[in-house]
Short mmCIF file of C-alpha atoms in Angstrom, two decimals:
data_model
loop_
_atom_site.label_atom_id
_atom_site.label_comp_id
_atom_site.label_asym_id
_atom_site.label_seq_id
_atom_site.Cartn_x
_atom_site.Cartn_y
_atom_site.Cartn_z
CA MET N 1 -2.29 -4.45 5.39
CA PHE N 2 -3.36 -1.12 6.72
CA PHE N 3 -6.20 1.04 7.26
CA TYR N 4 -7.40 3.82 7.67
CA PRO N 5 -9.85 3.95 11.16
CA ASP N 6 -12.71 5.47 9.04
CA LEU N 7 -16.53 4.30 9.71
CA LEU N 8 -17.70 0.94 8.00
CA LYS N 9 -20.82 -0.16 6.84
CA LYS N 10 -22.30 -1.70 9.94
CA THR N 11 -25.52 -0.51 12.32
CA VAL N 12 -25.10 0.27 14.98
CA ARG N 13 -27.41 1.51 17.90
CA PRO N 14 -27.24 4.50 19.78
CA LEU N 15 -25.73 4.60 22.17
CA THR N 16 -23.14 6.80 23.58
CA VAL N 17 -20.31 4.00 25.66
CA LEU N 18 -17.22 4.52 27.48
CA ILE N 19 -14.42 2.45 27.76
CA ILE N 20 -11.47 2.47 30.01
CA SER N 21 -9.77 -0.64 29.47
CA LEU N 22 -6.28 -0.86 31.50
CA CYS N 23 -3.49 -2.73 29.19
CA LEU N 24 -1.84 -4.28 31.80
CA THR N 25 0.58 -7.61 31.92
CA LEU N 26 -2.07 -8.27 34.82
CA PRO N 27 -6.54 -7.97 33.97
CA PHE N 28 -7.84 -4.56 36.32
CA LEU N 29 -9.22 -5.65 39.64
CA VAL N 30 -12.04 -3.98 40.48
CA ALA N 31 -12.99 -3.95 43.89
CA THR N 32 -14.49 -1.99 46.99
CA SER N 33 -13.63 -1.51 50.91
CA GLU N 34 -16.97 -3.91 51.47
CA ALA N 35 -15.85 -6.87 49.12
CA GLN N 36 -12.81 -7.57 48.00
CA GLY N 37 -11.59 -11.28 46.76
CA PRO N 38 -9.76 -13.15 48.82
CA GLY N 39 -5.76 -12.64 48.99
CA ILE N 40 -6.22 -8.68 47.85
CA SER N 41 -5.24 -6.68 50.05
CA GLU N 42 -6.16 -2.49 51.09
CA GLN N 43 -3.24 -1.95 49.59
CA SER N 44 -3.44 -3.38 46.22
CA VAL N 45 -7.78 -2.38 46.40
CA ASP N 46 -6.70 1.45 47.22
CA LEU N 47 -3.68 1.91 44.76
CA LEU N 48 -6.13 0.27 41.41
CA THR N 49 -8.43 2.61 42.95
CA ARG N 50 -6.21 5.50 42.97
CA THR N 51 -5.35 4.54 39.30
CA GLY N 52 -8.73 3.86 38.31
CA LYS N 53 -10.46 7.75 39.24
CA ALA N 54 -7.04 9.32 38.12
CA MET N 55 -8.01 8.00 34.79
CA ALA N 56 -11.87 8.86 34.92
CA GLU N 57 -10.37 12.45 35.80
CA VAL N 58 -8.07 12.74 32.51
CA THR N 59 -10.86 11.01 30.21
CA ALA N 60 -12.99 13.72 31.71
CA ALA N 61 -10.63 17.08 31.35
CA VAL N 62 -9.74 15.50 27.38
CA LYS N 63 -13.66 14.68 25.98
CA PRO N 64 -14.90 18.11 25.40
CA GLY N 65 -12.38 18.60 23.16
CA ILE N 66 -13.05 15.73 21.31
CA VAL N 67 -15.37 16.21 18.55
CA ASN N 68 -17.48 13.49 15.86
CA ILE N 69 -16.48 14.78 12.54
CA LEU N 70 -19.61 13.16 9.38
CA THR N 71 -18.60 14.01 6.02
CA THR N 72 -20.69 13.85 3.22
CA ARG N 73 -19.98 13.23 -0.59
CA THR N 74 -20.84 12.95 -3.89
CA VAL N 75 -19.20 9.16 -5.29
CA LYS N 76 -20.22 7.55 -8.99
CA VAL N 77 -21.77 4.70 -9.06
CA GLY N 78 -22.35 1.60 -10.93
CA SER N 79 -26.59 1.25 -11.53
CA GLY N 80 -25.28 -2.78 -11.64
CA GLN N 81 -26.50 -5.80 -13.39
CA ASP N 82 -30.10 -5.96 -14.21
CA PRO N 83 -31.01 -9.75 -14.10
CA PHE N 84 -32.58 -9.41 -17.35
CA LEU N 85 -30.18 -7.23 -19.67
CA ASP N 86 -28.84 -11.20 -21.32
CA ASP N 87 -32.10 -12.50 -22.02
CA PRO N 88 -32.46 -13.96 -25.08
CA PHE N 89 -36.11 -13.08 -24.54
CA PHE N 90 -36.50 -9.57 -24.10
CA LYS N 91 -33.13 -8.51 -26.45
CA ARG N 92 -35.25 -10.40 -29.50
CA PHE N 93 -38.12 -7.02 -28.95
CA PHE N 94 -36.01 -4.56 -27.91
CA GLY N 95 -32.39 -5.71 -29.17
CA ASP N 96 -28.81 -5.41 -27.82
CA GLN N 97 -29.31 -1.60 -26.84
CA PHE N 98 -32.11 -2.83 -23.86
CA GLY N 99 -30.62 -1.77 -21.03
CA ARG N 100 -27.65 -0.10 -22.03
CA GLN N 101 -28.40 3.56 -20.58
CA ARG N 102 -29.28 1.83 -17.07
CA GLN N 103 -25.63 0.79 -16.77
CA HIS N 104 -24.00 4.14 -16.52
CA PRO N 105 -22.45 5.50 -13.53
CA ARG N 106 -24.43 7.20 -11.20
CA GLU N 107 -24.23 9.89 -8.78
CA GLN N 108 -25.10 8.86 -4.78
CA LYS N 109 -23.92 10.63 -1.82
CA SER N 110 -21.85 8.97 0.13
CA SER N 111 -20.52 9.33 4.36
CA GLY N 112 -17.91 8.89 6.22
CA LEU N 113 -16.68 8.86 10.38
CA GLY N 114 -14.49 10.23 11.85
CA SER N 115 -12.53 12.33 15.18
CA GLY N 116 -10.83 15.59 15.54
CA VAL N 117 -10.27 17.26 18.33
CA ILE N 118 -10.34 21.40 19.76
CA VAL N 119 -7.08 22.90 19.78
CA SER N 120 -8.27 26.41 19.71
CA SER N 121 -11.37 27.78 21.84
CA GLU N 122 -11.37 29.99 18.15
CA GLY N 123 -12.77 26.42 16.43
CA TYR N 124 -9.57 25.02 14.80
CA ILE N 125 -9.86 21.66 14.40
CA ILE N 126 -7.66 19.32 13.58
CA THR N 127 -7.98 15.97 11.71
CA ASN N 128 -6.45 13.35 9.33
CA SER N 129 -6.93 14.09 5.78
CA HIS N 130 -8.39 11.14 4.44
CA VAL N 131 -11.41 11.76 6.44
CA VAL N 132 -12.50 14.81 5.01
CA LYS N 133 -10.64 14.45 1.21
CA ASP N 134 -13.02 15.22 -1.73
CA ALA N 135 -15.86 15.59 1.16
CA ASP N 136 -19.03 18.01 -0.48
CA GLU N 137 -20.14 18.86 3.73
CA ILE N 138 -18.66 18.66 6.43
CA LYS N 139 -20.93 18.31 10.23
CA VAL N 140 -19.27 18.87 13.38
CA THR N 141 -20.55 17.62 16.74
CA LEU N 142 -19.63 18.24 19.99
CA THR N 143 -19.64 16.91 23.14
CA ASP N 144 -23.21 18.52 24.51
CA LYS N 145 -24.57 17.57 20.83
CA ARG N 146 -24.36 20.98 19.24
CA GLU N 147 -24.21 20.63 16.00
CA PHE N 148 -21.10 23.24 13.62
CA ILE N 149 -20.90 22.69 9.17
CA GLY N 150 -17.33 23.10 9.25
CA LYS N 151 -14.58 24.35 6.50
CA VAL N 152 -11.24 23.03 5.69
CA ILE N 153 -8.69 25.41 6.11
CA GLY N 154 -6.11 23.49 4.87
CA SER N 155 -4.98 19.72 3.87
CA ASP N 156 -1.29 18.02 4.11
CA LEU N 157 -1.53 14.69 2.17
CA LYS N 158 2.06 14.08 2.78
CA THR N 159 1.90 13.72 6.49
CA GLU N 160 -2.62 12.99 6.70
CA ILE N 161 -2.61 16.02 8.82
CA ALA N 162 -6.23 18.99 8.26
CA VAL N 163 -7.03 22.05 9.80
CA VAL N 164 -11.40 22.66 10.06
CA LYS N 165 -12.87 25.77 11.04
CA ILE N 166 -16.42 25.69 12.52
CA ASP N 167 -17.73 29.38 13.89
CA ALA N 168 -17.85 28.73 17.32
CA LYS N 169 -16.23 30.51 20.06
CA GLY N 170 -14.43 29.83 23.44
CA LEU N 171 -14.79 26.38 23.25
CA PRO N 172 -13.20 23.71 24.80
CA THR N 173 -9.90 22.89 24.25
CA VAL N 174 -6.90 19.84 24.90
CA PRO N 175 -3.81 21.38 25.25
CA TRP N 176 -0.44 20.04 23.79
CA GLY N 177 2.21 17.65 25.15
CA ASN N 178 5.59 17.27 23.41
CA SER N 179 5.41 13.96 21.23
CA ASP N 180 9.08 14.04 21.61
CA LYS N 181 9.61 13.46 25.29
CA LEU N 182 7.19 10.43 24.69
CA GLN N 183 8.88 6.44 26.22
CA VAL N 184 8.49 3.35 24.65
CA GLY N 185 5.88 2.29 27.69
CA GLU N 186 4.47 5.31 28.66
CA VAL N 187 0.76 4.74 29.34
CA VAL N 188 -1.60 6.33 27.12
CA LEU N 189 -5.36 6.94 26.02
CA ALA N 190 -6.73 7.38 22.47
CA VAL N 191 -10.38 9.19 22.27
CA GLY N 192 -12.34 9.41 19.84
CA ASN N 193 -15.78 7.67 17.93
CA PRO N 194 -15.14 4.42 16.34
CA PHE N 195 -17.77 2.60 14.69
CA GLY N 196 -20.13 6.21 15.45
CA LEU N 197 -19.97 5.35 18.96
CA ASN N 198 -19.38 9.02 20.88
CA GLN N 199 -16.58 9.64 22.93
CA THR N 200 -14.57 6.31 22.69
CA VAL N 201 -11.94 6.57 25.47
CA THR N 202 -8.95 2.70 25.41
CA MET N 203 -5.86 2.69 26.89
CA GLY N 204 -2.98 1.34 26.42
CA ILE N 205 0.98 2.09 26.09
CA VAL N 206 3.21 3.84 24.20
CA SER N 207 4.81 0.48 21.49
CA ALA N 208 7.52 2.38 19.20
CA LEU N 209 8.99 5.96 18.54
CA GLY N 210 9.57 6.45 14.67
CA ARG N 211 8.21 3.70 12.64
CA ALA N 212 8.31 4.70 9.01
CA ASN N 213 8.88 3.23 5.42
CA VAL N 214 5.18 1.95 6.56
CA GLY N 215 3.48 3.29 3.71
CA ILE N 216 0.72 6.20 4.65
CA ALA N 217 2.31 8.73 3.84
CA ASP N 218 4.49 10.28 3.13
CA TYR N 219 6.56 11.43 5.55
CA GLU N 220 6.53 9.29 8.27
CA ASP N 221 7.34 9.62 11.93
CA PHE N 222 4.49 7.55 13.28
CA ILE N 223 4.02 6.66 17.86
CA GLN N 224 3.13 2.80 17.88
CA THR N 225 0.64 2.08 20.32
CA ASP N 226 -1.37 -1.36 21.94
CA ALA N 227 -4.42 1.43 22.57
CA ALA N 228 -7.44 0.16 20.65
CA ILE N 229 -8.12 2.21 17.26
CA ASN N 230 -10.90 1.20 15.84
CA PRO N 231 -12.44 3.26 12.48
CA GLY N 232 -14.27 5.89 12.99
CA ASN N 233 -10.94 6.80 15.21
CA SER N 234 -9.11 8.69 12.57
CA GLY N 235 -8.72 12.32 14.01
CA GLY N 236 -9.13 11.18 17.50
CA ALA N 237 -6.28 12.16 20.06
CA LEU N 238 -4.16 10.25 21.74
CA VAL N 239 -3.42 11.17 25.32
CA ASN N 240 -1.24 10.70 27.98
CA VAL N 241 -1.67 10.81 31.76
CA LYS N 242 -1.45 14.98 31.90
CA GLY N 243 -4.41 14.70 29.01
CA GLU N 244 -2.27 16.21 26.70
CA VAL N 245 -2.29 15.40 23.56
CA VAL N 246 0.70 13.90 21.88
CA GLY N 247 -0.24 12.56 18.77
CA ILE N 248 -3.23 12.03 16.30
CA ASN N 249 -4.38 8.53 15.31
CA THR N 250 -4.33 8.17 11.67
CA ALA N 251 -3.76 4.44 11.04
CA ILE N 252 -3.97 0.78 11.99
CA PHE N 253 -2.10 -2.86 11.28
CA SER N 254 -4.50 -5.61 10.21
CA THR N 255 -5.46 -8.19 8.02
CA SER N 256 -9.21 -7.97 9.01
CA GLY N 257 -9.78 -4.29 8.96
CA GLY N 258 -10.69 -4.17 12.60
CA TYR N 259 -7.84 -3.72 15.69
CA GLN N 260 -4.78 -6.69 15.79
CA GLY N 261 -3.16 -4.70 19.14
CA ILE N 262 -0.91 -2.28 16.44
CA GLY N 263 -2.60 1.58 16.01
CA PHE N 264 -0.10 5.01 14.60
CA ALA N 265 -0.68 8.02 15.54
CA ILE N 266 0.69 10.89 14.24
CA PRO N 267 3.51 13.13 16.48
CA SER N 268 1.81 16.70 18.91
CA ASN N 269 4.87 18.41 17.64
CA MET N 270 4.86 17.34 13.61
CA VAL N 271 1.36 18.05 13.83
CA LYS N 272 1.30 21.73 15.11
CA SER N 273 3.81 22.80 12.78
CA ILE N 274 2.03 21.45 9.95
CA MET N 275 -0.84 22.69 11.61
CA GLU N 276 1.09 26.64 12.49
CA SER N 277 1.81 26.65 8.31
CA LEU N 278 -2.28 25.35 7.07
CA ILE N 279 -3.61 27.77 8.89
CA LYS N 280 -0.65 30.64 8.24
CA ARG N 281 -0.55 30.48 5.30
CA GLY N 282 -3.46 27.31 3.90
CA LYS N 283 -0.26 25.19 2.76
CA VAL N 284 2.75 23.31 4.04
CA VAL N 285 5.79 24.87 3.19
CA ARG N 286 8.66 23.10 3.87
CA GLY N 287 12.48 23.22 3.89
CA TRP N 288 14.59 21.66 1.24
CA LEU N 289 18.38 20.47 0.99
CA GLY N 290 18.87 19.86 -3.02
CA VAL N 291 19.90 16.07 -2.65
CA SER N 292 18.57 12.64 -3.19
CA ILE N 293 19.91 10.00 0.42
CA GLN N 294 19.31 6.51 0.82
CA LYS N 295 20.07 4.34 3.33
CA VAL N 296 23.53 3.16 4.48
CA THR N 297 23.01 -0.77 3.63
CA PRO N 298 26.10 -3.42 5.03
CA GLU N 299 27.28 -4.26 1.45
CA LEU N 300 27.41 -0.14 0.65
CA ALA N 301 28.80 0.80 4.33
CA LYS N 302 31.84 -2.21 3.70
CA GLN N 303 32.31 -0.62 0.45
CA PHE N 304 32.85 3.30 2.26
CA ASP N 305 34.75 1.82 5.30
CA LEU N 306 32.17 2.81 7.98
CA LYS N 307 31.08 0.89 11.46
CA ASP N 308 28.18 1.68 11.60
CA GLU N 309 25.91 1.51 9.34
CA VAL N 310 23.67 5.10 9.98
CA GLY N 311 23.72 8.52 8.17
CA ALA N 312 22.04 9.37 4.71
CA LEU N 313 24.61 8.56 1.78
CA VAL N 314 23.74 11.29 -0.23
CA GLY N 315 23.45 9.38 -4.25
CA ASP N 316 23.17 13.25 -6.25
CA VAL N 317 23.26 17.01 -5.83
CA VAL N 318 20.64 19.10 -7.48
CA GLU N 319 22.80 21.88 -9.49
CA ASP N 320 22.67 24.76 -7.91
CA GLY N 321 20.79 24.09 -4.44
CA PRO N 322 21.73 24.57 -0.98
CA ALA N 323 23.32 21.62 -1.14
CA GLU N 324 25.36 21.89 -3.34
CA LYS N 325 26.25 26.04 -2.37
CA ALA N 326 26.83 24.48 1.01
CA GLY N 327 29.16 22.06 -0.83
CA LEU N 328 27.58 18.72 0.03
CA GLN N 329 28.91 16.07 -2.52
CA ARG N 330 27.79 12.67 -3.99
CA GLY N 331 28.91 10.41 -1.65
CA ASP N 332 28.96 12.18 1.45
CA ILE N 333 27.11 10.55 3.88
CA ILE N 334 25.02 13.35 5.99
CA VAL N 335 25.05 12.00 10.23
CA GLU N 336 24.28 14.80 12.74
CA TYR N 337 21.65 17.26 11.56
CA ASP N 338 21.37 20.26 14.37
CA GLY N 339 23.60 17.94 17.12
CA LYS N 340 20.79 15.42 16.24
CA LYS N 341 22.17 12.21 14.35
CA ILE N 342 21.41 10.91 12.22
CA GLU N 343 20.12 6.88 12.39
CA GLU N 344 17.78 6.70 9.22
CA PRO N 345 17.15 8.61 5.82
CA TYR N 346 14.22 9.90 7.17
CA ILE N 347 15.27 11.27 10.21
CA LEU N 348 16.74 13.64 8.16
CA ARG N 349 14.27 14.81 6.11
CA ASN N 350 11.64 15.05 8.37
CA MET N 351 13.67 17.80 10.19
CA VAL N 352 14.62 18.89 7.14
CA ALA N 353 11.04 19.35 6.38
CA ASN N 354 10.18 21.06 8.69
CA THR N 355 12.62 23.77 8.80
CA LEU N 356 11.79 26.76 7.80
CA PRO N 357 12.70 28.15 4.00
CA GLY N 358 15.75 30.81 4.01
CA GLU N 359 17.48 29.41 8.27
CA GLN N 360 20.22 28.84 8.43
CA HIS N 361 21.68 24.72 10.59
CA SER N 362 24.58 22.72 11.18
CA ILE N 363 24.77 19.55 9.43
CA LYS N 364 27.99 17.17 10.06
CA ILE N 365 29.30 14.71 6.87
CA LEU N 366 31.75 12.14 6.28
CA ARG N 367 33.74 12.05 3.88
CA ASP N 368 36.23 10.38 2.62
CA GLY N 369 36.71 8.71 6.51
CA LYS N 370 36.18 12.09 7.59
CA THR N 371 34.37 14.17 9.77
CA ARG N 372 33.42 17.35 8.55
CA ALA N 373 31.06 20.23 9.77
CA MET N 374 28.89 22.58 7.42
CA THR N 375 26.68 25.37 7.49
CA ILE N 376 23.83 25.54 5.18
CA THR N 377 20.56 27.39 4.45
CA ILE N 378 18.04 25.18 3.57
CA GLY N 379 15.67 26.01 0.72
CA GLU N 380 12.21 25.97 -0.30
CA LEU N 381 11.10 22.49 -1.21
CA PRO N 382 10.12 22.84 -4.96
CA THR N 383 6.25 21.70 -5.33
CA GLU N 384 6.81 19.04 -8.16
CA ALA N 385 10.72 18.01 -6.93
CA GLN N 386 12.02 14.89 -7.09
CA GLN N 387 13.61 13.07 -4.26
CA SER N 388 12.64 9.48 -4.17
CA VAL N 389 15.36 6.70 -5.11
CA GLU N 390 15.04 3.35 -5.81
CA SER N 391 17.56 1.12 -4.99
CA GLY N 392 19.54 -0.53 -7.09
CA ASP N 393 22.32 -3.71 -7.84
CA PHE N 394 25.91 -4.87 -10.78
CA GLN N 395 28.27 -7.52 -12.84
CA ASN N 396 30.52 -11.00 -12.51
CA ALA N 397 28.28 -9.54 -10.32
CA LEU N 398 28.25 -8.10 -13.77
CA LYS N 399 26.89 -10.74 -15.94
CA GLY N 400 23.98 -11.13 -17.55
CA VAL N 401 24.15 -6.63 -18.10
CA VAL N 402 23.74 -5.53 -21.41
CA VAL N 403 25.17 -1.79 -21.80
CA GLN N 404 24.71 0.32 -24.94
CA ASP N 405 26.36 3.34 -26.02
CA MET N 406 24.23 7.49 -24.97
CA ASN N 407 22.79 8.69 -28.33
CA PRO N 408 21.33 11.89 -28.36
CA ASP N 409 18.03 9.98 -29.28
CA LEU N 410 17.47 7.67 -26.30
CA ALA N 411 19.01 10.43 -23.70
CA LYS N 412 15.39 12.81 -24.90
CA LYS N 413 13.59 9.50 -24.76
CA LEU N 414 14.46 8.41 -21.66
CA LYS N 415 14.25 12.67 -20.25
CA ILE N 416 18.27 11.96 -19.42
CA PRO N 417 19.82 15.54 -18.48
CA ASP N 418 22.65 16.76 -20.62
CA LYS N 419 25.56 16.22 -17.96
CA ILE N 420 24.57 12.24 -17.19
CA LYS N 421 27.87 10.70 -19.05
CA GLY N 422 27.84 7.46 -19.21
CA VAL N 423 26.61 4.40 -20.45
CA ILE N 424 22.36 3.15 -21.07
CA ILE N 425 21.02 -0.54 -19.66
CA SER N 426 19.02 -1.99 -22.62
CA ASP N 427 18.34 -5.85 -20.86
CA VAL N 428 19.20 -7.42 -17.63
CA GLU N 429 19.44 -11.58 -18.05
CA GLU N 430 16.11 -13.11 -15.69
CA GLY N 431 18.37 -14.37 -13.12
CA SER N 432 21.80 -12.71 -13.02
CA ILE N 433 23.27 -11.64 -10.25
CA ALA N 434 21.65 -7.93 -11.59
CA ALA N 435 18.15 -8.68 -12.34
CA GLY N 436 15.38 -6.56 -10.26
CA ALA N 437 17.72 -4.75 -8.82
CA LEU N 438 19.45 -2.95 -12.57
CA MET N 439 17.06 -2.26 -15.13
CA GLN N 440 16.29 -1.15 -18.68
CA GLY N 441 17.85 2.81 -19.02
CA ASP N 442 19.93 2.45 -16.03
CA VAL N 443 22.61 5.35 -16.09
CA ILE N 444 25.63 3.37 -15.24
CA GLN N 445 28.34 6.23 -14.09
CA GLU N 446 30.57 4.75 -12.44
CA ILE N 447 32.15 1.40 -11.12
CA ASN N 448 34.12 1.30 -8.31
CA ARG N 449 34.37 5.31 -8.42
CA LYS N 450 35.93 4.83 -11.86
CA LYS N 451 33.47 6.90 -14.68
CA VAL N 452 32.40 4.89 -16.94
CA LEU N 453 32.57 6.76 -20.74
CA ASP N 454 31.04 4.99 -23.45
CA VAL N 455 30.61 0.78 -23.99
CA LYS N 456 34.89 0.60 -24.03
CA SER N 457 35.63 2.50 -20.87
CA TYR N 458 32.39 0.32 -19.14
CA LYS N 459 34.31 -3.07 -20.59
CA ASP N 460 37.50 -1.74 -19.50
CA VAL N 461 36.31 -1.59 -16.08
CA VAL N 462 34.62 -4.89 -15.82
CA SER N 463 37.43 -6.77 -17.41
CA ARG N 464 38.85 -5.70 -14.38
CA ILE N 465 36.40 -7.37 -11.54
CA LYS N 466 37.31 -10.06 -9.63
CA LYS N 467 34.23 -13.15 -9.77
CA ASP N 468 33.41 -13.00 -5.83
CA GLU N 469 34.60 -9.31 -5.48
CA SER N 470 31.16 -6.96 -4.45
CA VAL N 471 30.20 -3.84 -7.20
CA LEU N 472 29.76 -0.26 -6.03
CA LEU N 473 28.04 1.45 -9.29
CA LEU N 474 26.84 4.69 -9.74
CA ILE N 475 23.63 4.98 -12.03
CA PHE N 476 21.23 7.76 -13.12
CA ARG N 477 17.33 6.26 -12.06
CA GLY N 478 14.57 8.15 -12.48
CA GLY N 479 15.89 12.05 -12.15
CA SER N 480 18.22 11.20 -9.64
CA SER N 481 21.87 9.48 -8.94
CA LEU N 482 22.19 7.12 -6.34
CA PHE N 483 24.88 4.55 -5.13
CA VAL N 484 24.40 0.27 -5.77
CA THR N 485 26.06 -2.49 -4.40
CA LEU N 486 25.74 -6.09 -6.17
CA SER N 487 28.20 -8.88 -4.88
CA GLN N 488 27.89 -12.64 -5.45
CA LYS N 489 25.31 -14.55 -3.07
#
């Protein structure tokens, strides 16, 4: 379960705490030249002392650029159950209307706490979208205890990034680092205000890079760290040993709501790109290819005669979109974008989203076993572009799938475009191979690369499928076409 590290309802004493915990395999040793434990060499003591001082210097440099963000928002709550509402004695005198007015929702003020990073001396602060979402008032407190009222310049829920502005000049800032140069195992510090404890610093390492599909945001490329991140840390900085921001702390994986060794931060390079767009335009303008893409599974790799399960498989191409104009086709597998290998679909999605509309970029695709190079002019992502791709499946492998011819009424009801031809699935037998993969309303357009136009052609193709043969389908669902495979287990 994922949690945003916001303030929990917990009473804390007004105490400023500085925590520096070295996440090493050996415990951190505290020693002096006057008193050192038996068996500890002077060289070890000197090394650890210098390491501790170095970390203290980094912390001292970063802390002035970290702020506390207190938000106030109005929420509607129920009035609670009155213990006398169901008492027969009171109902006898006042009737069933007794107390009903008291059950109407009422408004009350709710406060939340998060962190932020000053990235401009002119008062621009980076934080998380959920920290300031629906806030009536945003109070920003600096390290020197000065307080300011903040204004949201822009917020991007798809990446969980927001920019807040305060009316101040000459503020201390934290410099940007290059998140693309981060390596797993690299030492990092997390700085923020967990549980309202200002200027708390914890230490750990980069546990993993490129974490996606974790359900936190629409565009995900998270840095995973074991530096302790707790409620109130949202929007705080993840910094390297140079004191540079390499990430913005966003969420934790936890079964309890507290720290359990897995935290996630948005890479600084993504944050910078989103921030610049929010400051300049008040919104994020994203690039768009005009395709629906999906992961290359082992089954799909086999069907497409691929050696490796890499790349982004094109399931559908938007008519008159950038991809179609460049010559991309359904079934192409995009393996490179501007020279960078596409291991997973999310990599391509993030790279294209961070591209400015109108720019030309090179891509490499696999088509019929051959590599081809293309140049594509990136478009602008429409506000309501539907690019999600669901996974699905098939029959003998298709046994238990019931289909029917498409008619104008059905097509209109299911919002199926005129250009989509095929048969509509009316039922999928429970317990069949296709159950849980194919569903009512799916349109089967192709089976094993053969077009399906009606029930007759469907039966002709299916009748030739052997019992143990895997099947490759092209289906239309949810506004997009996609490839799916079905096979005997």
